[in-house]
PDB file of C-alpha atoms in Angstrom:
ATOM      1  CA  UNK R 220      64.625-209.387-105.817  1.00 79.00           C
ATOM      2  CA  UNK R 221      60.870-207.774-105.310  1.00 86.00           C
ATOM      3  CA  UNK R 222      60.713-207.962-101.262  1.00 90.00           C
ATOM      4  CA  UNK R 223      63.342-208.380 -98.558  1.00 92.00           C
ATOM      5  CA  UNK R 224      62.140-211.819 -97.925  1.00 94.00           C
ATOM      6  CA  UNK R 225      63.465-212.635-101.233  1.00 94.00           C
ATOM      7  CA  UNK R 226      66.341-210.645-100.981  1.00 94.00           C
ATOM      8  CA  UNK R 227      67.481-212.086 -97.717  1.00 95.00           C
ATOM      9  CA  UNK R 228      66.684-215.566 -99.062  1.00 96.00           C
ATOM     10  CA  UNK R 229      68.766-214.856-102.187  1.00 95.00           C
ATOM     11  CA  UNK R 230      71.756-213.579-100.127  1.00 96.00           C
ATOM     12  CA  UNK R 231      71.895-216.483 -97.809  1.00 96.00           C
ATOM     13  CA  UNK R 232      71.710-219.391-100.111  1.00 97.00           C
ATOM     14  CA  UNK R 233      74.343-217.856-102.187  1.00 97.00           C
ATOM     15  CA  UNK R 234      76.559-216.826 -99.301  1.00 97.00           C
ATOM     16  CA  UNK R 235      76.337-220.666 -98.120  1.00 97.00           C
ATOM     17  CA  UNK R 236      77.391-221.937-101.586  1.00 97.00           C
ATOM     18  CA  UNK R 237      80.235-219.793-101.688  1.00 97.00           C
ATOM     19  CA  UNK R 238      81.180-221.022 -98.293  1.00 97.00           C
ATOM     20  CA  UNK R 239      81.140-224.463 -99.407  1.00 97.00           C
ATOM     21  CA  UNK R 240      83.574-223.634-102.201  1.00 97.00           C
ATOM     22  CA  UNK R 241      85.672-221.980 -99.785  1.00 96.00           C
ATOM     23  CA  UNK R 242      85.659-225.191 -98.083  1.00 96.00           C
ATOM     24  CA  UNK R 243      86.495-227.261-100.751  1.00 96.00           C
ATOM     25  CA  UNK R 244      89.368-225.129-102.168  1.00 96.00           C
ATOM     26  CA  UNK R 245      91.194-224.948 -98.535  1.00 96.00           C
ATOM     27  CA  UNK R 246      90.727-228.882 -98.362  1.00 96.00           C
ATOM     28  CA  UNK R 247      92.628-228.751-101.744  1.00 96.00           C
ATOM     29  CA  UNK R 248      94.933-226.373-100.603  1.00 95.00           C
ATOM     30  CA  UNK R 249      96.312-229.531 -98.259  1.00 94.00           C
ATOM     31  CA  UNK R 250      97.494-231.188-101.352  1.00 94.00           C
ATOM     32  CA  UNK R 251     100.491-228.190-101.462  1.00 94.00           C
ATOM     33  CA  UNK R 252     101.759-229.122 -98.302  1.00 92.00           C
ATOM     34  CA  UNK R 253     104.738-231.613 -98.506  1.00 92.00           C
ATOM     35  CA  UNK R 254     105.306-232.801 -95.060  1.00 93.00           C
ATOM     36  CA  UNK R 255     108.465-234.540 -93.941  1.00 94.00           C
ATOM     37  CA  UNK R 256     107.862-236.130 -90.487  1.00 95.00           C
ATOM     38  CA  UNK R 257     110.301-238.329 -88.369  1.00 95.00           C
ATOM     39  CA  UNK R 258     109.937-240.779 -85.763  1.00 95.00           C
ATOM     40  CA  UNK R 259     112.083-243.434 -83.795  1.00 95.00           C
ATOM     41  CA  UNK R 260     110.753-245.991 -81.393  1.00 95.00           C
ATOM     42  CA  UNK R 261     113.221-247.892 -78.671  1.00 95.00           C
ATOM     43  CA  UNK R 262     112.136-251.063 -76.836  1.00 95.00           C
ATOM     44  CA  UNK R 263     113.405-250.551 -73.749  1.00 95.00           C
ATOM     45  CA  UNK R 264     112.070-253.864 -71.628  1.00 93.00           C
ATOM     46  CA  UNK R 265     110.051-256.805 -72.306  1.00 94.00           C
ATOM     47  CA  UNK R 266     107.803-256.592 -68.897  1.00 95.00           C
ATOM     48  CA  UNK R 267     106.383-259.983 -69.401  1.00 94.00           C
ATOM     49  CA  UNK R 268     105.490-262.926 -72.054  1.00 95.00           C
ATOM     50  CA  UNK R 269     102.812-264.983 -70.895  1.00 93.00           C
ATOM     51  CA  UNK R 270     100.641-267.460 -72.750  1.00 94.00           C
ATOM     52  CA  UNK R 271      97.107-266.738 -71.475  1.00 93.00           C
ATOM     53  CA  UNK R 272      94.280-269.444 -70.088  1.00 94.00           C
ATOM     54  CA  UNK R 273      92.569-268.881 -73.649  1.00 94.00           C
ATOM     55  CA  UNK R 274      95.775-270.141 -75.295  1.00 92.00           C
ATOM     56  CA  UNK R 275      96.549-266.483 -76.710  1.00 94.00           C
ATOM     57  CA  UNK R 276     100.166-265.019 -76.042  1.00 94.00           C
ATOM     58  CA  UNK R 277     100.652-261.973 -74.529  1.00 95.00           C
ATOM     59  CA  UNK R 278     103.169-259.623 -74.008  1.00 95.00           C
ATOM     60  CA  UNK R 279     103.738-256.162 -72.180  1.00 95.00           C
ATOM     61  CA  UNK R 280     106.235-253.808 -73.593  1.00 95.00           C
ATOM     62  CA  UNK R 281     108.121-250.244 -72.301  1.00 96.00           C
ATOM     63  CA  UNK R 282     108.907-247.990 -75.017  1.00 95.00           C
ATOM     64  CA  UNK R 283     110.209-244.813 -75.969  1.00 95.00           C
ATOM     65  CA  UNK R 284     108.545-242.897 -78.907  1.00 96.00           C
ATOM     66  CA  UNK R 285     110.309-239.746 -80.340  1.00 95.00           C
ATOM     67  CA  UNK R 286     108.825-238.007 -82.922  1.00 96.00           C
ATOM     68  CA  UNK R 287     108.511-234.673 -84.944  1.00 96.00           C
ATOM     69  CA  UNK R 288     105.275-234.382 -86.765  1.00 96.00           C
ATOM     70  CA  UNK R 289     104.972-230.657 -87.026  1.00 95.00           C
ATOM     71  CA  UNK R 290     105.465-230.721 -91.019  1.00 95.00           C
ATOM     72  CA  UNK R 291     101.987-232.453 -90.867  1.00 95.00           C
ATOM     73  CA  UNK R 292     100.480-229.229 -89.539  1.00 96.00           C
ATOM     74  CA  UNK R 293      98.368-227.011 -91.862  1.00 95.00           C
ATOM     75  CA  UNK R 294      96.173-224.097 -91.708  1.00 95.00           C
ATOM     76  CA  UNK R 295      93.346-226.646 -92.226  1.00 95.00           C
ATOM     77  CA  UNK R 296      94.549-229.224 -89.756  1.00 96.00           C
ATOM     78  CA  UNK R 297      92.157-229.697 -87.048  1.00 96.00           C
ATOM     79  CA  UNK R 298      94.385-232.544 -85.350  1.00 96.00           C
ATOM     80  CA  UNK R 299      96.434-235.448 -85.943  1.00 97.00           C
ATOM     81  CA  UNK R 300      95.697-239.071 -84.347  1.00 97.00           C
ATOM     82  CA  UNK R 301      98.828-241.113 -84.265  1.00 97.00           C
ATOM     83  CA  UNK R 302      99.033-244.682 -83.242  1.00 97.00           C
ATOM     84  CA  UNK R 303     101.850-247.199 -82.748  1.00 97.00           C
ATOM     85  CA  UNK R 304     101.106-250.469 -84.534  1.00 96.00           C
ATOM     86  CA  UNK R 305     103.143-253.820 -84.054  1.00 96.00           C
ATOM     87  CA  UNK R 306     102.789-255.879 -87.523  1.00 96.00           C
ATOM     88  CA  UNK R 307     104.028-259.543 -88.030  1.00 96.00           C
ATOM     89  CA  UNK R 308     103.310-262.465 -90.137  1.00 95.00           C
ATOM     90  CA  UNK R 309     101.767-265.748 -88.752  1.00 94.00           C
ATOM     91  CA  UNK R 310     101.111-268.933 -90.478  1.00 93.00           C
ATOM     92  CA  UNK R 311      97.329-268.164 -89.835  1.00 92.00           C
ATOM     93  CA  UNK R 312      97.395-264.468 -90.975  1.00 92.00           C
ATOM     94  CA  UNK R 313      99.730-262.759 -93.581  1.00 94.00           C
ATOM     95  CA  UNK R 314      99.376-259.871 -91.644  1.00 95.00           C
ATOM     96  CA  UNK R 315      98.696-258.987 -87.937  1.00 95.00           C
ATOM     97  CA  UNK R 316      98.524-255.750 -86.692  1.00 96.00           C
ATOM     98  CA  UNK R 317      98.321-254.612 -83.193  1.00 96.00           C
ATOM     99  CA  UNK R 318      97.525-251.459 -81.619  1.00 97.00           C
ATOM    100  CA  UNK R 319      99.798-250.905 -78.901  1.00 96.00           C
ATOM    101  CA  UNK R 320      99.518-247.060 -78.076  1.00 96.00           C
ATOM    102  CA  UNK R 321      97.667-243.992 -79.720  1.00 96.00           C
ATOM    103  CA  UNK R 322      97.159-240.214 -78.770  1.00 96.00           C
ATOM    104  CA  UNK R 323      95.720-237.020 -80.324  1.00 97.00           C
ATOM    105  CA  UNK R 324      97.596-234.389 -81.139  1.00 97.00           C
ATOM    106  CA  UNK R 325      95.729-231.002 -80.952  1.00 96.00           C
ATOM    107  CA  UNK R 326      98.320-228.361 -82.235  1.00 95.00           C
ATOM    108  CA  UNK R 327     101.288-227.968 -84.152  1.00 95.00           C
ATOM    109  CA  UNK R 328     103.186-227.082 -81.015  1.00 94.00           C
ATOM    110  CA  UNK R 329     102.250-230.678 -79.651  1.00 95.00           C
ATOM    111  CA  UNK R 330     103.628-232.133 -82.637  1.00 94.00           C
ATOM    112  CA  UNK R 331     107.410-232.544 -81.306  1.00 95.00           C
ATOM    113  CA  UNK R 332     107.255-235.020 -78.515  1.00 95.00           C
ATOM    114  CA  UNK R 333     109.154-237.931 -76.671  1.00 96.00           C
ATOM    115  CA  UNK R 334     106.947-240.178 -74.880  1.00 95.00           C
ATOM    116  CA  UNK R 335     108.123-243.244 -72.250  1.00 96.00           C
ATOM    117  CA  UNK R 336     105.282-245.614 -71.751  1.00 95.00           C
ATOM    118  CA  UNK R 337     104.053-249.100 -71.679  1.00 95.00           C
ATOM    119  CA  UNK R 338     101.684-249.993 -74.070  1.00 94.00           C
ATOM    120  CA  UNK R 339      98.396-248.640 -73.542  1.00 95.00           C
ATOM    121  CA  UNK R 340      96.561-251.463 -75.312  1.00 96.00           C
ATOM    122  CA  UNK R 341      97.141-255.141 -75.261  1.00 95.00           C
ATOM    123  CA  UNK R 342      99.393-257.104 -77.254  1.00 95.00           C
ATOM    124  CA  UNK R 343      97.766-260.286 -77.650  1.00 95.00           C
ATOM    125  CA  UNK R 344      98.115-262.592 -80.742  1.00 94.00           C
ATOM    126  CA  UNK R 345      95.384-264.806 -82.118  1.00 93.00           C
ATOM    127  CA  UNK R 346      97.330-268.197 -80.892  1.00 91.00           C
ATOM    128  CA  UNK R 347     100.852-268.563 -79.586  1.00 91.00           C
ATOM    129  CA  UNK R 348     102.818-267.523 -82.740  1.00 91.00           C
ATOM    130  CA  UNK R 349     104.758-264.759 -80.875  1.00 92.00           C
ATOM    131  CA  UNK R 350     107.963-266.776 -79.159  1.00 92.00           C
ATOM    132  CA  UNK R 351     111.184-265.476 -81.169  1.00 93.00           C
ATOM    133  CA  UNK R 352     108.954-263.455 -83.476  1.00 94.00           C
ATOM    134  CA  UNK R 353     110.319-260.749 -85.340  1.00 95.00           C
ATOM    135  CA  UNK R 354     108.034-257.507 -85.900  1.00 95.00           C
ATOM    136  CA  UNK R 355     107.867-254.181 -86.932  1.00 95.00           C
ATOM    137  CA  UNK R 356     106.871-251.003 -85.215  1.00 96.00           C
ATOM    138  CA  UNK R 357     105.074-248.473 -87.355  1.00 96.00           C
ATOM    139  CA  UNK R 358     104.047-245.182 -86.242  1.00 96.00           C
ATOM    140  CA  UNK R 359     100.519-244.071 -88.303  1.00 97.00           C
ATOM    141  CA  UNK R 360      98.932-240.962 -88.497  1.00 97.00           C
ATOM    142  CA  UNK R 361      95.898-239.674 -89.489  1.00 97.00           C
ATOM    143  CA  UNK R 362      95.785-235.762 -90.392  1.00 96.00           C
ATOM    144  CA  UNK R 363      92.095-234.809 -89.360  1.00 97.00           C
ATOM    145  CA  UNK R 364      91.018-231.771 -91.613  1.00 96.00           C
ATOM    146  CA  UNK R 365      88.743-228.870 -90.306  1.00 96.00           C
ATOM    147  CA  UNK R 366      87.112-229.217 -93.829  1.00 95.00           C
ATOM    148  CA  UNK R 367      87.234-232.018 -96.111  1.00 95.00           C
ATOM    149  CA  UNK R 368      90.149-234.688 -97.124  1.00 95.00           C
ATOM    150  CA  UNK R 369      91.828-236.886 -94.502  1.00 96.00           C
ATOM    151  CA  UNK R 370      95.337-237.769 -95.252  1.00 95.00           C
ATOM    152  CA  UNK R 371      97.147-240.724 -93.417  1.00 96.00           C
ATOM    153  CA  UNK R 372     100.471-242.228 -93.887  1.00 96.00           C
ATOM    154  CA  UNK R 373     103.214-244.205 -91.769  1.00 95.00           C
ATOM    155  CA  UNK R 374     106.847-244.971 -90.784  1.00 95.00           C
ATOM    156  CA  UNK R 375     107.734-248.420 -90.570  1.00 96.00           C
ATOM    157  CA  UNK R 376     110.220-249.446 -88.378  1.00 95.00           C
ATOM    158  CA  UNK R 377     111.843-253.086 -88.496  1.00 94.00           C
ATOM    159  CA  UNK R 378     114.259-255.015 -86.446  1.00 93.00           C
ATOM    160  CA  UNK R 379     112.011-256.007 -83.757  1.00 95.00           C
ATOM    161  CA  UNK R 380     112.160-259.544 -81.955  1.00 94.00           C
ATOM    162  CA  UNK R 381     110.137-260.788 -79.140  1.00 94.00           C
ATOM    163  CA  UNK R 382     112.575-263.351 -76.836  1.00 93.00           C
ATOM    164  CA  UNK R 383     112.173-266.966 -77.592  1.00 93.00           C
ATOM    165  CA  UNK R 384     110.900-268.165 -74.038  1.00 91.00           C
ATOM    166  CA  UNK R 385     108.158-266.847 -71.845  1.00 90.00           C
ATOM    167  CA  UNK R 386     108.966-264.783 -69.061  1.00 88.00           C
TER     168      UNK R 386
ATOM    169  CA  UNK K 253      62.250-201.411-104.584  1.00 81.00           C
ATOM    170  CA  UNK K 254      61.855-200.366-108.313  1.00 86.00           C
ATOM    171  CA  UNK K 255      63.371-202.876-111.569  1.00 88.00           C
ATOM    172  CA  UNK K 256      66.668-201.074-111.362  1.00 88.00           C
ATOM    173  CA  UNK K 257      67.049-200.878-107.868  1.00 90.00           C
ATOM    174  CA  UNK K 258      65.934-204.656-107.553  1.00 91.00           C
ATOM    175  CA  UNK K 259      68.985-205.258-110.385  1.00 92.00           C
ATOM    176  CA  UNK K 260      71.533-203.119-108.602  1.00 92.00           C
ATOM    177  CA  UNK K 261      70.461-205.278-105.372  1.00 93.00           C
ATOM    178  CA  UNK K 262      71.556-208.445-106.901  1.00 94.00           C
ATOM    179  CA  UNK K 263      74.650-207.087-108.366  1.00 95.00           C
ATOM    180  CA  UNK K 264      75.580-205.605-105.342  1.00 94.00           C
ATOM    181  CA  UNK K 265      75.036-208.599-103.049  1.00 95.00           C
ATOM    182  CA  UNK K 266      76.778-211.096-105.669  1.00 96.00           C
ATOM    183  CA  UNK K 267      79.677-208.778-106.246  1.00 96.00           C
ATOM    184  CA  UNK K 268      80.274-208.205-102.517  1.00 96.00           C
ATOM    185  CA  UNK K 269      79.921-211.773-101.419  1.00 97.00           C
ATOM    186  CA  UNK K 270      82.608-213.098-104.128  1.00 97.00           C
ATOM    187  CA  UNK K 271      84.890-210.260-103.481  1.00 97.00           C
ATOM    188  CA  UNK K 272      84.732-210.570 -99.668  1.00 97.00           C
ATOM    189  CA  UNK K 273      85.203-214.763-100.226  1.00 97.00           C
ATOM    190  CA  UNK K 274      88.275-213.855-102.298  1.00 97.00           C
ATOM    191  CA  UNK K 275      89.650-211.669 -99.816  1.00 97.00           C
ATOM    192  CA  UNK K 276      88.863-213.836 -96.811  1.00 97.00           C
ATOM    193  CA  UNK K 277      90.171-217.216 -98.325  1.00 97.00           C
ATOM    194  CA  UNK K 278      93.814-215.517 -99.782  1.00 96.00           C
ATOM    195  CA  UNK K 279      94.182-213.574 -96.202  1.00 96.00           C
ATOM    196  CA  UNK K 280      93.275-216.777 -94.285  1.00 95.00           C
ATOM    197  CA  UNK K 281      95.906-219.035 -96.305  1.00 95.00           C
ATOM    198  CA  UNK K 282      98.711-216.472 -95.838  1.00 95.00           C
ATOM    199  CA  UNK K 283      98.131-216.303 -92.185  1.00 95.00           C
ATOM    200  CA  UNK K 284      97.718-219.640 -91.800  1.00 93.00           C
ATOM    201  CA  UNK K 285      94.782-219.162 -89.968  1.00 94.00           C
ATOM    202  CA  UNK K 286      91.278-220.751 -90.724  1.00 95.00           C
ATOM    203  CA  UNK K 287      89.484-218.657 -88.314  1.00 95.00           C
ATOM    204  CA  UNK K 288      90.803-215.456 -89.874  1.00 95.00           C
ATOM    205  CA  UNK K 289      89.156-216.599 -93.347  1.00 96.00           C
ATOM    206  CA  UNK K 290      85.819-217.612 -91.485  1.00 96.00           C
ATOM    207  CA  UNK K 291      85.780-214.040 -89.629  1.00 96.00           C
ATOM    208  CA  UNK K 292      86.708-211.957 -92.776  1.00 97.00           C
ATOM    209  CA  UNK K 293      83.773-213.766 -94.761  1.00 97.00           C
ATOM    210  CA  UNK K 294      81.180-213.507 -92.055  1.00 97.00           C
ATOM    211  CA  UNK K 295      81.636-210.004 -91.540  1.00 97.00           C
ATOM    212  CA  UNK K 296      81.600-209.511 -95.375  1.00 97.00           C
ATOM    213  CA  UNK K 297      78.009-211.592 -95.307  1.00 97.00           C
ATOM    214  CA  UNK K 298      76.855-209.106 -92.613  1.00 97.00           C
ATOM    215  CA  UNK K 299      77.743-205.932 -94.466  1.00 96.00           C
ATOM    216  CA  UNK K 300      76.275-207.007 -97.739  1.00 96.00           C
ATOM    217  CA  UNK K 301      73.111-207.979 -95.639  1.00 96.00           C
ATOM    218  CA  UNK K 302      72.945-204.644 -94.512  1.00 96.00           C
ATOM    219  CA  UNK K 303      73.721-202.679 -97.872  1.00 94.00           C
ATOM    220  CA  UNK K 304      71.634-204.833-100.324  1.00 93.00           C
ATOM    221  CA  UNK K 305      68.520-206.252 -98.437  1.00 92.00           C
ATOM    222  CA  UNK K 306      66.803-203.513 -96.666  1.00 92.00           C
ATOM    223  CA  UNK K 307      64.976-201.107 -98.953  1.00 89.00           C
ATOM    224  CA  UNK K 308      67.111-198.029 -99.009  1.00 89.00           C
ATOM    225  CA  UNK K 309      66.070-194.855-100.701  1.00 88.00           C
ATOM    226  CA  UNK K 310      68.940-195.260-103.423  1.00 87.00           C
ATOM    227  CA  UNK K 311      67.046-198.455-104.473  1.00 87.00           C
ATOM    228  CA  UNK K 312      63.946-196.332-105.376  1.00 85.00           C
ATOM    229  CA  UNK K 313      65.394-193.787-107.766  1.00 83.00           C
ATOM    230  CA  UNK K 314      63.789-194.724-110.877  1.00 80.00           C
ATOM    231  CA  UNK K 315      59.882-194.714-110.155  1.00 80.00           C
ATOM    232  CA  UNK K 316      57.806-196.900-111.972  1.00 78.00           C
ATOM    233  CA  UNK K 317      55.581-195.258-114.467  1.00 78.00           C
ATOM    234  CA  UNK K 318      52.151-196.590-113.866  1.00 78.00           C
ATOM    235  CA  UNK K 319      49.851-196.110-116.932  1.00 75.00           C
ATOM    236  CA  UNK K 320      46.787-193.652-116.837  1.00 76.00           C
ATOM    237  CA  UNK K 321      43.753-194.994-115.525  1.00 75.00           C
ATOM    238  CA  UNK K 322      41.780-195.820-118.828  1.00 76.00           C
ATOM    239  CA  UNK K 323      39.093-197.427-116.715  1.00 68.00           C
ATOM    240  CA  UNK K 324      36.736-194.638-117.084  1.00 64.00           C
ATOM    241  CA  UNK K 325      36.369-195.045-120.885  1.00 71.00           C
ATOM    242  CA  UNK K 326      35.933-198.500-121.290  1.00 74.00           C
ATOM    243  CA  UNK K 327      33.572-199.026-118.319  1.00 71.00           C
ATOM    244  CA  UNK K 328      30.512-196.399-118.373  1.00 71.00           C
ATOM    245  CA  UNK K 329      29.054-195.795-115.274  1.00 75.00           C
ATOM    246  CA  UNK K 330      25.737-197.428-115.127  1.00 77.00           C
ATOM    247  CA  UNK K 331      22.529-195.180-115.068  1.00 77.00           C
ATOM    248  CA  UNK K 332      20.174-197.015-113.178  1.00 75.00           C
ATOM    249  CA  UNK K 333      21.541-198.182-109.912  1.00 63.00           C
ATOM    250  CA  UNK K 334      21.022-198.813-106.297  1.00 62.00           C
ATOM    251  CA  UNK K 335      24.325-198.183-104.138  1.00 60.00           C
ATOM    252  CA  UNK K 336      24.597-202.015-103.324  1.00 56.00           C
ATOM    253  CA  UNK K 337      25.024-203.646-106.664  1.00 53.00           C
ATOM    254  CA  UNK K 338      27.054-200.545-107.854  1.00 49.00           C
ATOM    255  CA  UNK K 339      30.029-201.223-105.420  1.00 50.00           C
ATOM    256  CA  UNK K 340      29.732-205.037-106.309  1.00 52.00           C
ATOM    257  CA  UNK K 341      30.038-204.428-109.906  1.00 52.00           C
ATOM    258  CA  UNK K 342      33.133-202.478-109.104  1.00 50.00           C
ATOM    259  CA  UNK K 343      34.869-205.075-107.373  1.00 48.00           C
ATOM    260  CA  UNK K 344      33.960-207.757-110.400  1.00 49.00           C
ATOM    261  CA  UNK K 345      35.481-205.483-112.818  1.00 50.00           C
ATOM    262  CA  UNK K 346      38.877-205.834-111.105  1.00 49.00           C
ATOM    263  CA  UNK K 347      39.036-209.272-110.776  1.00 50.00           C
ATOM    264  CA  UNK K 348      38.192-209.819-114.419  1.00 49.00           C
ATOM    265  CA  UNK K 349      41.362-207.952-115.221  1.00 47.00           C
TER     266      UNK K 349
END
């Protein structure tokens, strides 16, 4: 500690090391949060259901999503990324997962929401397997932290079925 | 700074930074605000810098005791010398030390 520069350097590096430790502790504190999110999806309408020229089925849906994701937020949460996926099985793929809608929830106040929309992204199959297909709609979320580990989970809602014939 | 002062500066720096970090973390956690933690810690780092880095007078209270010059005994003045060689000899003696 014999010079100004030496002391300044020692202080800076020590302060930054302690900051890194505080961030690690903040991330660890997220483990003490036990979230209890709820969600519900209603499919209101099948707008159209066609086989495209390239042979792939495509369907357009209108749905309602209502969810309460407030309990996911902690002091170390930057935002929550949420998306709705349709999941079903085909002879070719044991699991097909198609993202229909997504959004970013920037704060706890916005985390209790209700949205009525058509699918933001196309619901297209690899092939033409969708007629009469039973599928699940699952709401996934990624809790993006300010620092440290990201937590992800989902709620699966089953009991949805596509029409037997094209419309 | 003298030796005691340097030790004091280092201890002050370490203790103050850790103390501010602890206060910052728990305050931020309790009021649920990450920003609060960062603000308290940043002001703590600033305060610590002002206290422990500049060469304040209280770091210089134990003056260093330098030894008495004993050069005069060990290196007697040469009897025959011109002014130039005399000064050159002095500087070379310092380097040998």
